[in-house]
PDB file of C-alpha atoms in Angstrom:
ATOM      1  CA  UNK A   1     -16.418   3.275   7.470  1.00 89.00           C
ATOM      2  CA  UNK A   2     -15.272   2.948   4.044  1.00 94.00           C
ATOM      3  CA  UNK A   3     -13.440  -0.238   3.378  1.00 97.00           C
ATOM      4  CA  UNK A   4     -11.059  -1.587  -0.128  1.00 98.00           C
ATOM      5  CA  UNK A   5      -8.277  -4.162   0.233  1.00 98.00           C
ATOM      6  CA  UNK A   6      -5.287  -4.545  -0.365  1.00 98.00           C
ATOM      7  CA  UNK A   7      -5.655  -7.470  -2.885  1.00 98.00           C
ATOM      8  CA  UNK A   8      -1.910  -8.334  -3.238  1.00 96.00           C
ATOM      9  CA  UNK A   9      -2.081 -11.398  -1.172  1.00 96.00           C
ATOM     10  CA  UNK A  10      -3.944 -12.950  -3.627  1.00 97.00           C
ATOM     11  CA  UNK A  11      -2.012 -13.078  -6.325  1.00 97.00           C
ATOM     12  CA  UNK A  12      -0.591 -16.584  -6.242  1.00 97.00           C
ATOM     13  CA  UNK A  13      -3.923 -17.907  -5.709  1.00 97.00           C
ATOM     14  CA  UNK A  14      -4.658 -16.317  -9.592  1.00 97.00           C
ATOM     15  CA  UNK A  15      -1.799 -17.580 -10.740  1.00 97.00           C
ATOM     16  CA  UNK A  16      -2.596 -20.995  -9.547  1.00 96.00           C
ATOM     17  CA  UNK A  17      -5.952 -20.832 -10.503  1.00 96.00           C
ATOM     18  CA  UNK A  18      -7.055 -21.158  -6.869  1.00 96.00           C
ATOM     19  CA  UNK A  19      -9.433 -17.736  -7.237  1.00 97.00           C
ATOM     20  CA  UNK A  20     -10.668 -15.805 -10.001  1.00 98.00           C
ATOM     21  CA  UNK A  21     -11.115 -12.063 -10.824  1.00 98.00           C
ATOM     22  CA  UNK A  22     -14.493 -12.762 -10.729  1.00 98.00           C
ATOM     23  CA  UNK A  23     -14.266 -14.875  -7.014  1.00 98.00           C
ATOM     24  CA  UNK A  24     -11.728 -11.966  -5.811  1.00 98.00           C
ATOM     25  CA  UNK A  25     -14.806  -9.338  -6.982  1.00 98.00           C
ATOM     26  CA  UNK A  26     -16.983 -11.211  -5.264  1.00 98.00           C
ATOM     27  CA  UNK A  27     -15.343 -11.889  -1.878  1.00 98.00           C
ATOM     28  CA  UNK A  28     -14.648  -8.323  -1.057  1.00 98.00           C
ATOM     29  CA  UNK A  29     -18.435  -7.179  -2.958  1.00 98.00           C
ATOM     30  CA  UNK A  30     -20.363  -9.828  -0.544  1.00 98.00           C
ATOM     31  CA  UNK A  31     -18.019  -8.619   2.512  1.00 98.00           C
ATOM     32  CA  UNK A  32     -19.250  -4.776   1.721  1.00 97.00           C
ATOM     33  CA  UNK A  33     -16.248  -3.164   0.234  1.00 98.00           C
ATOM     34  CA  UNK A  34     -16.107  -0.836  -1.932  1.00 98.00           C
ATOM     35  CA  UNK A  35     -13.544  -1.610  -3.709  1.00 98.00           C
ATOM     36  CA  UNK A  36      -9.641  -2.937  -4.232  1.00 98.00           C
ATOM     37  CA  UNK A  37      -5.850  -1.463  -4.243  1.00 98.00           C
ATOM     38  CA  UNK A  38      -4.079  -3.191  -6.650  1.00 98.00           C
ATOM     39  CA  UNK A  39      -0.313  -3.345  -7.444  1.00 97.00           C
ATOM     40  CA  UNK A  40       0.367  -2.327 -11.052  1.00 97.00           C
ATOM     41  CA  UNK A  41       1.944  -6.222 -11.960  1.00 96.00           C
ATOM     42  CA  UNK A  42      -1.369  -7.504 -10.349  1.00 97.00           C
ATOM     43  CA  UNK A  43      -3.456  -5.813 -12.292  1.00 98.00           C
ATOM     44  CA  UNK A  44      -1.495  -7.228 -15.644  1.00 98.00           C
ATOM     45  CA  UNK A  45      -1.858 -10.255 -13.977  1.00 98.00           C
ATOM     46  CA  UNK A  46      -5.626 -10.215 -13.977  1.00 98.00           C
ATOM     47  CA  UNK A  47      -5.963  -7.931 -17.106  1.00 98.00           C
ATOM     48  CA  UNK A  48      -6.692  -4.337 -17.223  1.00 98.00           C
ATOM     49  CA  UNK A  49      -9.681  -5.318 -19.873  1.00 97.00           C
ATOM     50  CA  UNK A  50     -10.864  -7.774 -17.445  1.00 98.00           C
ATOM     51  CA  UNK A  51     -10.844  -5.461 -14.963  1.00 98.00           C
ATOM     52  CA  UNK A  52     -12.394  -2.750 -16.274  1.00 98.00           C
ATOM     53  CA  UNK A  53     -15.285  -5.168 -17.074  1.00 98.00           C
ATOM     54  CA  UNK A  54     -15.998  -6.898 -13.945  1.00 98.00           C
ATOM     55  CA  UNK A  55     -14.640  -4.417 -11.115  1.00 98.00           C
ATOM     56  CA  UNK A  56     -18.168  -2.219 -12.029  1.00 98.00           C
ATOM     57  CA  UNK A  57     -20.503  -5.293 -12.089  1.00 98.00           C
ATOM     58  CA  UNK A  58     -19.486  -6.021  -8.546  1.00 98.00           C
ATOM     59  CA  UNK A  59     -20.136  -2.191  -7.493  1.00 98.00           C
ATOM     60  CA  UNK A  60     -16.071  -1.845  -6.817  1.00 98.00           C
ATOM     61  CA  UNK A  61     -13.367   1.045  -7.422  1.00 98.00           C
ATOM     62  CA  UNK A  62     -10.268   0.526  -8.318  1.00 98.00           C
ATOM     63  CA  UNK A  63      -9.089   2.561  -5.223  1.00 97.00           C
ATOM     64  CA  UNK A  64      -5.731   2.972  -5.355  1.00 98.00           C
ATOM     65  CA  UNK A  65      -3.329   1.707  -8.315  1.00 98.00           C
ATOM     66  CA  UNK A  66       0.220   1.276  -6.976  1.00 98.00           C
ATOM     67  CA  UNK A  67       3.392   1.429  -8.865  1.00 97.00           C
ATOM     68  CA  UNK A  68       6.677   0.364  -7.794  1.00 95.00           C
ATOM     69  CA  UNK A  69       9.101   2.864  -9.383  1.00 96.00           C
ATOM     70  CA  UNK A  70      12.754   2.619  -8.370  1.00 93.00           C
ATOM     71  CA  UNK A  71      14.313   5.867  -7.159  1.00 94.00           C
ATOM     72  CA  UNK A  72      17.086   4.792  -5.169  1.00 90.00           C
ATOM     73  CA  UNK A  73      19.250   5.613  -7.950  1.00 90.00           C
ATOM     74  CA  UNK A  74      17.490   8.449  -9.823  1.00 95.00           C
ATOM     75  CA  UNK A  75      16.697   8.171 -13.398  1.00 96.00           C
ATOM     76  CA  UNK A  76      14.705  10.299 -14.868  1.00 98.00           C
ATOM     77  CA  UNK A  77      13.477   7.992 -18.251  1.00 98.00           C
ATOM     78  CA  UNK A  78      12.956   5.104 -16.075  1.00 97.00           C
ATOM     79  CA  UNK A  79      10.676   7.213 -13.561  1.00 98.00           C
ATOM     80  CA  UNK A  80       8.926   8.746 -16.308  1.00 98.00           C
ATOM     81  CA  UNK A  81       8.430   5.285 -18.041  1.00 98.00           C
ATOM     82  CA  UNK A  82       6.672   3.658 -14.735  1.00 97.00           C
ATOM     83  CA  UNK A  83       4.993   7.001 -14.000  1.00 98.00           C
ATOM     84  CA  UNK A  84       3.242   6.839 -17.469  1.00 98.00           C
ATOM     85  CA  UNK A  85       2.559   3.296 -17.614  1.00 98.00           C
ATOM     86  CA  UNK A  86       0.809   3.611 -13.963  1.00 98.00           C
ATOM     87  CA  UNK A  87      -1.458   6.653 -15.288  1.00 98.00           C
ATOM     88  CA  UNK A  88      -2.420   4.740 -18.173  1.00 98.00           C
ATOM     89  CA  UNK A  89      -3.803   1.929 -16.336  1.00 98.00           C
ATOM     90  CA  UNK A  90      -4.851   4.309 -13.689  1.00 98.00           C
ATOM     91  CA  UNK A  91      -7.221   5.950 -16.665  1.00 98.00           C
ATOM     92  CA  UNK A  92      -8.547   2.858 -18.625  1.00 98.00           C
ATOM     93  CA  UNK A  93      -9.578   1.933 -14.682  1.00 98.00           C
ATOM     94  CA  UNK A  94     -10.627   5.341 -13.664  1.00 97.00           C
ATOM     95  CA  UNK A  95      -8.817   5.622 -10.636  1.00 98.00           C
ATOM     96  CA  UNK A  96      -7.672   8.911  -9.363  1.00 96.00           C
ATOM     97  CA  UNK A  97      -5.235   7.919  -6.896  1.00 97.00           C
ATOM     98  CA  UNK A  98      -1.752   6.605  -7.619  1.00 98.00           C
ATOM     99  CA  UNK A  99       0.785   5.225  -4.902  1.00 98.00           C
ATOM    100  CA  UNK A 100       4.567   4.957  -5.603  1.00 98.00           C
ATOM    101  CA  UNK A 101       6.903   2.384  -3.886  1.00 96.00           C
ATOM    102  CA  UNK A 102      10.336   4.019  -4.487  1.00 95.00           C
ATOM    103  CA  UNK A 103      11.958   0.899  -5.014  1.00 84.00           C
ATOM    104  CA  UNK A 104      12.108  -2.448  -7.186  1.00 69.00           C
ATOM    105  CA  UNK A 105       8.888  -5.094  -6.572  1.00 58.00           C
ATOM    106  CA  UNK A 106      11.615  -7.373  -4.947  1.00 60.00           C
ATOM    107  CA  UNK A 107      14.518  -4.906  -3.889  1.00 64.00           C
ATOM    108  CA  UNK A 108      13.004  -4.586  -0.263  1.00 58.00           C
ATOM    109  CA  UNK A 109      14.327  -8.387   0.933  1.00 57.00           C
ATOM    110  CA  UNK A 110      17.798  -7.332  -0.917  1.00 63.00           C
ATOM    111  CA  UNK A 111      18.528  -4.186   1.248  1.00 60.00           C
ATOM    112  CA  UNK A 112      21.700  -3.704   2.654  1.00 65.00           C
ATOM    113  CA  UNK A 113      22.801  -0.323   4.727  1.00 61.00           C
ATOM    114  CA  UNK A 114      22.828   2.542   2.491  1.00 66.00           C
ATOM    115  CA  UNK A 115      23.507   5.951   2.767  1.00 83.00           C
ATOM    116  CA  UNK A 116      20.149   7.521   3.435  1.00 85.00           C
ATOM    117  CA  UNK A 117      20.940  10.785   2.640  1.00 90.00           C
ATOM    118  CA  UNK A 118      21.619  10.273  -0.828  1.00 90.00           C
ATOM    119  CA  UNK A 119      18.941   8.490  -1.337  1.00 91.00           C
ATOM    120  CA  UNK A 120      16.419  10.598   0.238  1.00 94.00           C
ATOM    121  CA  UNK A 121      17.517  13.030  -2.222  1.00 96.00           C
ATOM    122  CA  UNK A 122      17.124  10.795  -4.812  1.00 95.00           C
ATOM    123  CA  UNK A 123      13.450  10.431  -3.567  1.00 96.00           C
ATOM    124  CA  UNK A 124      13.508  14.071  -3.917  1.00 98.00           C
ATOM    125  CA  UNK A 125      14.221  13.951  -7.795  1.00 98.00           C
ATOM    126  CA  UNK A 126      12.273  11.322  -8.441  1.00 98.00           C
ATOM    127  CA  UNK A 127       8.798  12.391  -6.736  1.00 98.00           C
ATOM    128  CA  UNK A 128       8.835  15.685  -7.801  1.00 98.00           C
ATOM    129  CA  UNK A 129       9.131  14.640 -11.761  1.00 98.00           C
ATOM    130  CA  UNK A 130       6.563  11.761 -10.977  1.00 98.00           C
ATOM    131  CA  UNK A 131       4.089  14.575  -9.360  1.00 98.00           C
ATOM    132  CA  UNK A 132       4.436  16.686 -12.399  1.00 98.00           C
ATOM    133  CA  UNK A 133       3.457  14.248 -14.138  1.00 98.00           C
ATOM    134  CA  UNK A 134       0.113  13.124 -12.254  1.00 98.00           C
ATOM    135  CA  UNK A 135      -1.193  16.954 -11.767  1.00 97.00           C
ATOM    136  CA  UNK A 136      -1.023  17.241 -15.219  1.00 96.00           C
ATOM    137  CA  UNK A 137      -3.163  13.926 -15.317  1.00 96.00           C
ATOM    138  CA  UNK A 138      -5.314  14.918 -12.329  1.00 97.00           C
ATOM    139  CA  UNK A 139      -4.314  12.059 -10.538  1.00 98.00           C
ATOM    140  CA  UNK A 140      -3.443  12.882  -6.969  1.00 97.00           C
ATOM    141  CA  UNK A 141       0.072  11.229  -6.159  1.00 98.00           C
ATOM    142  CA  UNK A 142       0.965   9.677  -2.877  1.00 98.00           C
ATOM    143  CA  UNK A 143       3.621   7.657  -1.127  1.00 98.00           C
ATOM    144  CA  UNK A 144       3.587   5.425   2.371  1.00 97.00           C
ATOM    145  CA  UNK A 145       5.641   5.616   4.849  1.00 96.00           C
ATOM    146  CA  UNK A 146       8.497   2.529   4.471  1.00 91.00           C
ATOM    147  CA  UNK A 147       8.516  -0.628   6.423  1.00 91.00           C
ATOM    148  CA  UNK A 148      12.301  -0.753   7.201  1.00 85.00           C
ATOM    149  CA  UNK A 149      14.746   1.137   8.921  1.00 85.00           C
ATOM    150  CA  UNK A 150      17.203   0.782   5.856  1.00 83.00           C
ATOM    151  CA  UNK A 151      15.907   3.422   4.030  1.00 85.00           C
ATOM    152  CA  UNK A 152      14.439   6.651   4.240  1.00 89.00           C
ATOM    153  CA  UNK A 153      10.600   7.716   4.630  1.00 92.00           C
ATOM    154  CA  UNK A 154       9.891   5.284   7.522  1.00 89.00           C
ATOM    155  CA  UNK A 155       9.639   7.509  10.731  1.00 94.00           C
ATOM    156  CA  UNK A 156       7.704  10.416  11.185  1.00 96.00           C
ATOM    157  CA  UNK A 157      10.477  13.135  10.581  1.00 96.00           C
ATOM    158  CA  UNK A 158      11.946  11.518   7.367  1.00 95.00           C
ATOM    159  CA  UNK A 159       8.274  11.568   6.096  1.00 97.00           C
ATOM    160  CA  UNK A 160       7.806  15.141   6.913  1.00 98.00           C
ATOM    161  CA  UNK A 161      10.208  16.091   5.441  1.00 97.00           C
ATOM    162  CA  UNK A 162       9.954  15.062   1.926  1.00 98.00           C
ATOM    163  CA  UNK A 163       6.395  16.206   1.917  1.00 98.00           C
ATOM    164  CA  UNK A 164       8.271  19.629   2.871  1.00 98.00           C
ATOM    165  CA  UNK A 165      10.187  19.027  -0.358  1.00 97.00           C
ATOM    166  CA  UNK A 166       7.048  18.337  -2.568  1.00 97.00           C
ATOM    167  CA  UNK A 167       3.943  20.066  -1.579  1.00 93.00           C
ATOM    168  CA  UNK A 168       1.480  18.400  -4.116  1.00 93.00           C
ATOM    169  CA  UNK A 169       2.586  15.285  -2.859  1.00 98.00           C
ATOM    170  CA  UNK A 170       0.081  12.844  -0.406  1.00 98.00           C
ATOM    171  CA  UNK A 171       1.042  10.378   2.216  1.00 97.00           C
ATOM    172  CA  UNK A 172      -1.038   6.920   2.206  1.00 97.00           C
ATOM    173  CA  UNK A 173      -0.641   5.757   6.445  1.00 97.00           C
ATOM    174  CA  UNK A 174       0.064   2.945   6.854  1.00 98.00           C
ATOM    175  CA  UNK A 175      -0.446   1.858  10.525  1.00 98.00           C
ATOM    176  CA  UNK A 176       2.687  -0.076  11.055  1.00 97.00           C
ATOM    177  CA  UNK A 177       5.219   0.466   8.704  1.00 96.00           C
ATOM    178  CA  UNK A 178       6.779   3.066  10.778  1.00 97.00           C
ATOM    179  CA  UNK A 179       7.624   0.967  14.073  1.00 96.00           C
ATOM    180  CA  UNK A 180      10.720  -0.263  12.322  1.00 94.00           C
ATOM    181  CA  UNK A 181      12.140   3.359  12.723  1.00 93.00           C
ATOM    182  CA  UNK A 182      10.878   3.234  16.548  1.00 93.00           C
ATOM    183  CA  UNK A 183       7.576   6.312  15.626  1.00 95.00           C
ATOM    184  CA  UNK A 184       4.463   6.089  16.931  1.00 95.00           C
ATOM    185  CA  UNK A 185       1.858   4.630  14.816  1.00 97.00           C
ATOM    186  CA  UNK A 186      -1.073   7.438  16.057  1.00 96.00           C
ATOM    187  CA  UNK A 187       1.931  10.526  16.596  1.00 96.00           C
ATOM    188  CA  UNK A 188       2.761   9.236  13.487  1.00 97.00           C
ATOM    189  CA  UNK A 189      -0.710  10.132  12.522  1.00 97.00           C
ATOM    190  CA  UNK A 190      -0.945  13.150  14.398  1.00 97.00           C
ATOM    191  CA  UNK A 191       1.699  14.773  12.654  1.00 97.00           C
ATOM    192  CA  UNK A 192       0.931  13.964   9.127  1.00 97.00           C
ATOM    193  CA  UNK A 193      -2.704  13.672   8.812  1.00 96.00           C
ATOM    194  CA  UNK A 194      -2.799  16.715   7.270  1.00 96.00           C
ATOM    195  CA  UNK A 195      -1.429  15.429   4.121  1.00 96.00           C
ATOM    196  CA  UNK A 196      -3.465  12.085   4.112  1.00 96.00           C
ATOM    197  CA  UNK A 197      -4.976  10.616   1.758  1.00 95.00           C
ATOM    198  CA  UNK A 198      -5.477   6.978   2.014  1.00 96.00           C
ATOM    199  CA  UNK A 199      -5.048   4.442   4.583  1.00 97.00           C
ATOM    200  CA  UNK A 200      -3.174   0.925   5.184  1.00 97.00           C
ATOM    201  CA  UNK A 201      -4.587  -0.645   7.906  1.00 98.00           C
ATOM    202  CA  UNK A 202      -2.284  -3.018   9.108  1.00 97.00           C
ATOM    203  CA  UNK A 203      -1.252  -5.255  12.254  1.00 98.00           C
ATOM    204  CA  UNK A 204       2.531  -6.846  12.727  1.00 97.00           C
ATOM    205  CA  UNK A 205       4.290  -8.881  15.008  1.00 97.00           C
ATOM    206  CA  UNK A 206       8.065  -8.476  15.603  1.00 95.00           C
ATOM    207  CA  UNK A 207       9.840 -11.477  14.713  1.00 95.00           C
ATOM    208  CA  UNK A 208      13.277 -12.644  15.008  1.00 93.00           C
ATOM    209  CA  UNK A 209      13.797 -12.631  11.304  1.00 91.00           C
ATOM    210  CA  UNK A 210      12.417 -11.513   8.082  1.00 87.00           C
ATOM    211  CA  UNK A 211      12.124  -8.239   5.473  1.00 83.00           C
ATOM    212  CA  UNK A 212      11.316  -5.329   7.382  1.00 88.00           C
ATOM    213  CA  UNK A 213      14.127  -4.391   9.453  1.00 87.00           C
ATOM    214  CA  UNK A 214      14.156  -2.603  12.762  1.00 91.00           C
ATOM    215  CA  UNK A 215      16.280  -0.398  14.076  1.00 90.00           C
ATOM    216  CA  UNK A 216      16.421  -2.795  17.557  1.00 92.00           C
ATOM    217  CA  UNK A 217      17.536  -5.704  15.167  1.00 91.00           C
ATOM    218  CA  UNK A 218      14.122  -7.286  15.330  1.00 94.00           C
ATOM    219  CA  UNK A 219      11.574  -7.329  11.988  1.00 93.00           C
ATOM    220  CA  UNK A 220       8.208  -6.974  11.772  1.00 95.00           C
ATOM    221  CA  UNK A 221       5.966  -9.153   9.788  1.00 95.00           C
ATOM    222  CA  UNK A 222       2.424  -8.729   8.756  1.00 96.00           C
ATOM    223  CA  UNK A 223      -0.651 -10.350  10.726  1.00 97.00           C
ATOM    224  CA  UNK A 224      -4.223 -11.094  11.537  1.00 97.00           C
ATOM    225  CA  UNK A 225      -6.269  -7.726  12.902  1.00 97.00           C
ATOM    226  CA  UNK A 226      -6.220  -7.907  16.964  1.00 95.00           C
ATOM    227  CA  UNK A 227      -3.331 -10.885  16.725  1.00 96.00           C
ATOM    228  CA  UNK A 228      -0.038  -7.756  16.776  1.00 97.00           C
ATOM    229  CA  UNK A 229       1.118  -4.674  18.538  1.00 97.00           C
ATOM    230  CA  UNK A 230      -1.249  -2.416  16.636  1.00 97.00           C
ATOM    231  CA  UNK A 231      -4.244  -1.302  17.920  1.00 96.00           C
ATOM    232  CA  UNK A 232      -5.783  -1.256  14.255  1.00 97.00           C
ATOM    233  CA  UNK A 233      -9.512  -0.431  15.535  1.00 96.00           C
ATOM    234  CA  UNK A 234      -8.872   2.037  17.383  1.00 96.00           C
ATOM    235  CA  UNK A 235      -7.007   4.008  14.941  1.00 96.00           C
ATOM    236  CA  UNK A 236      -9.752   2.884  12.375  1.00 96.00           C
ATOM    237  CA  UNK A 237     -12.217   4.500  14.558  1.00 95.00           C
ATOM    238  CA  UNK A 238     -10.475   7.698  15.276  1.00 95.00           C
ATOM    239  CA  UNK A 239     -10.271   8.001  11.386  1.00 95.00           C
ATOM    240  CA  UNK A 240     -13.385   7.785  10.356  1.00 93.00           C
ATOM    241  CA  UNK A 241     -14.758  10.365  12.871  1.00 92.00           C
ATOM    242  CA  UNK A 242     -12.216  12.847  11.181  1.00 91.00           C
ATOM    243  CA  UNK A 243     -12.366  12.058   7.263  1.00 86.00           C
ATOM    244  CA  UNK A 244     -14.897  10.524   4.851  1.00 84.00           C
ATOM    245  CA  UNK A 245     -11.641   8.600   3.520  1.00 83.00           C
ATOM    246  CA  UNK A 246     -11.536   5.207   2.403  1.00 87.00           C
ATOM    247  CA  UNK A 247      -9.702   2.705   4.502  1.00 95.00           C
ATOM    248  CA  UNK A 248      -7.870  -0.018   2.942  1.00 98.00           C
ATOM    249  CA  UNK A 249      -7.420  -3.280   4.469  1.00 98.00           C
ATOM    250  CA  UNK A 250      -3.758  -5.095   4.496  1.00 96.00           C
ATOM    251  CA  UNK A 251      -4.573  -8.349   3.991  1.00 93.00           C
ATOM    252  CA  UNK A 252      -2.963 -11.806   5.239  1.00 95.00           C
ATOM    253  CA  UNK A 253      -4.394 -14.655   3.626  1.00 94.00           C
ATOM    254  CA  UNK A 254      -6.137 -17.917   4.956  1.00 95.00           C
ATOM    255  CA  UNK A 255      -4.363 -21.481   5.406  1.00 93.00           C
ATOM    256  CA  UNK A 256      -6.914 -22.554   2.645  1.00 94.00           C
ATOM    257  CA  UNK A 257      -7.022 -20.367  -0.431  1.00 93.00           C
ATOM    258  CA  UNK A 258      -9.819 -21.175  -2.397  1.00 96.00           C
ATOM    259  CA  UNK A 259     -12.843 -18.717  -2.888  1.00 97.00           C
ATOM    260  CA  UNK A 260     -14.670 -19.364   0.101  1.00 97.00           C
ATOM    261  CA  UNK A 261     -12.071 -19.176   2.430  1.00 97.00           C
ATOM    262  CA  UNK A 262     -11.033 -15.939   1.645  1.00 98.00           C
ATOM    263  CA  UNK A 263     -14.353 -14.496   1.754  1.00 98.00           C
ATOM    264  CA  UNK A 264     -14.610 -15.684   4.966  1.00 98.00           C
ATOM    265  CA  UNK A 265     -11.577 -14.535   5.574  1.00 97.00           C
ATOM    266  CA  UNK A 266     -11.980 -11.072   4.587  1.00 98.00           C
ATOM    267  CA  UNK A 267     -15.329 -11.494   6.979  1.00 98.00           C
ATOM    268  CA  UNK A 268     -12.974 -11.506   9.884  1.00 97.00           C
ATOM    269  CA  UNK A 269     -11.169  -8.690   9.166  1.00 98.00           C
ATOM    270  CA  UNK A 270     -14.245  -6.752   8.156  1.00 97.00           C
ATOM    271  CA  UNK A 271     -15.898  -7.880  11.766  1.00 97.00           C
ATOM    272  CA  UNK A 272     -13.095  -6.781  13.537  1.00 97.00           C
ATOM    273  CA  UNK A 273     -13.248  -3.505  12.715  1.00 96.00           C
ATOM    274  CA  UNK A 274     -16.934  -3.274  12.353  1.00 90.00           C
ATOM    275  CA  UNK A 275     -17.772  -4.973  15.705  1.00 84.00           C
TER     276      UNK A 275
END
């Protein structure tokens, strides 16, 4: 089994000094992984330079960039701005895969009830000139299904059918985001693994409050591998007998959140699925 993570959680521990590049590199080299999925604003954070230095000296990929790029409202120079900027990084770190989040780094905890239809067809617009622009690139384009019931591309039909809409278009899984919308995390699967091409491994717990929205009125929030409703490896497993892909881990970071702790950390999660 192929492993990266999903790095993200790190980021204040970066900011604060708490863990370097080079202690990030090393946590997840020392753990086996192969390599990291970065956010585009994390990877400015560190420095694409820096990066593009140290990632190889710890034998790591840049696996997947991803770019938030709002489409709720289309417009097509602001699409094509973060669409350009993400394949430029996505070159100087020779990654091949780029993911879009259709919406604002922050918009998610700002939702209120739109009206889905428009802005599924919004997606629509916006994908398609963003996929235009990666096959021209070679860089295969993706997007994962949508941890709230607010919006579209959360259950299994709304996902299907924008890949209907865009056929060059991937889908990174993401084992939990669509419970919100009430799917099945392996129908979910089951339906779209066809069009596959990275993986979020991820466990929640529904909470009475939070982000992620159900359609029940509960949320779902983000936690420890074996410690939620998702039976993470199992559906690691199944994977991995069907595709040489590489599975990315969604991270929650420990209590303490200096170098050591999250390489022990990321030992856990690694275990878990290994053991």
């Amino acid at each position: 089994m192929k492993l990266s993570l999903l790095s993200f959680p790190t980021i204040p521990d970066i900011i604060f000094r708490r863990l370097s590049t080079r202690g990030l590199c090393e946590a997840a080299a020392v753990n086996g992984l192969i390599g990291l999925d970065m956010m585009v604003g994390e990877v400015k954070l560190h420095g694409v330079k820096k990066l593009a230095k140290i990632l190889p000296e710890y034998g790591l990929d840049l696996t997947c960039l991803i770019a938030h790029v709002p489409m709720t409202e289309f417009d097509a120079k602001r699409v094509t701005k973060k669409t350009e900027e993400a394949l430029r990084i996505s070159s100087l770190l020779r990654c091949r895969d780029i993911m879009i989040v259709p919406m604002g780094q922050f918009e998610a905890g700002r939702l209120k009830p739109r009206d889905k239809e428009r802005i599924f067809r919004s997606y629509v617009r916006g994908f398609s000139l963003a996929s235009g622009l990666c096959e021209k690139d070679g860089v295969r384009l993706s997007f994962e299904d949508t941890p709230t019931c607010l919006l579209p591309l959360s259950g299994t039909e709304e996902c299907a059918r924008l890949l209907g809409e865009i056929p060059g278009l991937g889908l990174v899984y993401d084992t939990a985001n669509m419970l919100p919308y009430g799917s099945d995390p392996i129908g979910f699967y089951e339906k779209l693994k066809d069009r596959v091409t990275h993986v979020h491994l991820k466990d929640v717990d529904y909470v009475p409050n939070g982000h992620d929205l159900c359609s029940d009125g509960r949320y779902i929030k983000c936690c420890d591998f074996g410690r939620g409703v998702v039976d993470v490896k199992a559906i690691a497993d199944m994977i991995a007998k069907e595709r040489n892909a590489t599975i990315a881990i969604e991270y929650t970071p420990p209590k303490k959140r200096d170098k050591t702790a999250h390489t022990g950390h990321i030992r856990e999660f690694v275990d878990y699925l290994r053991g």
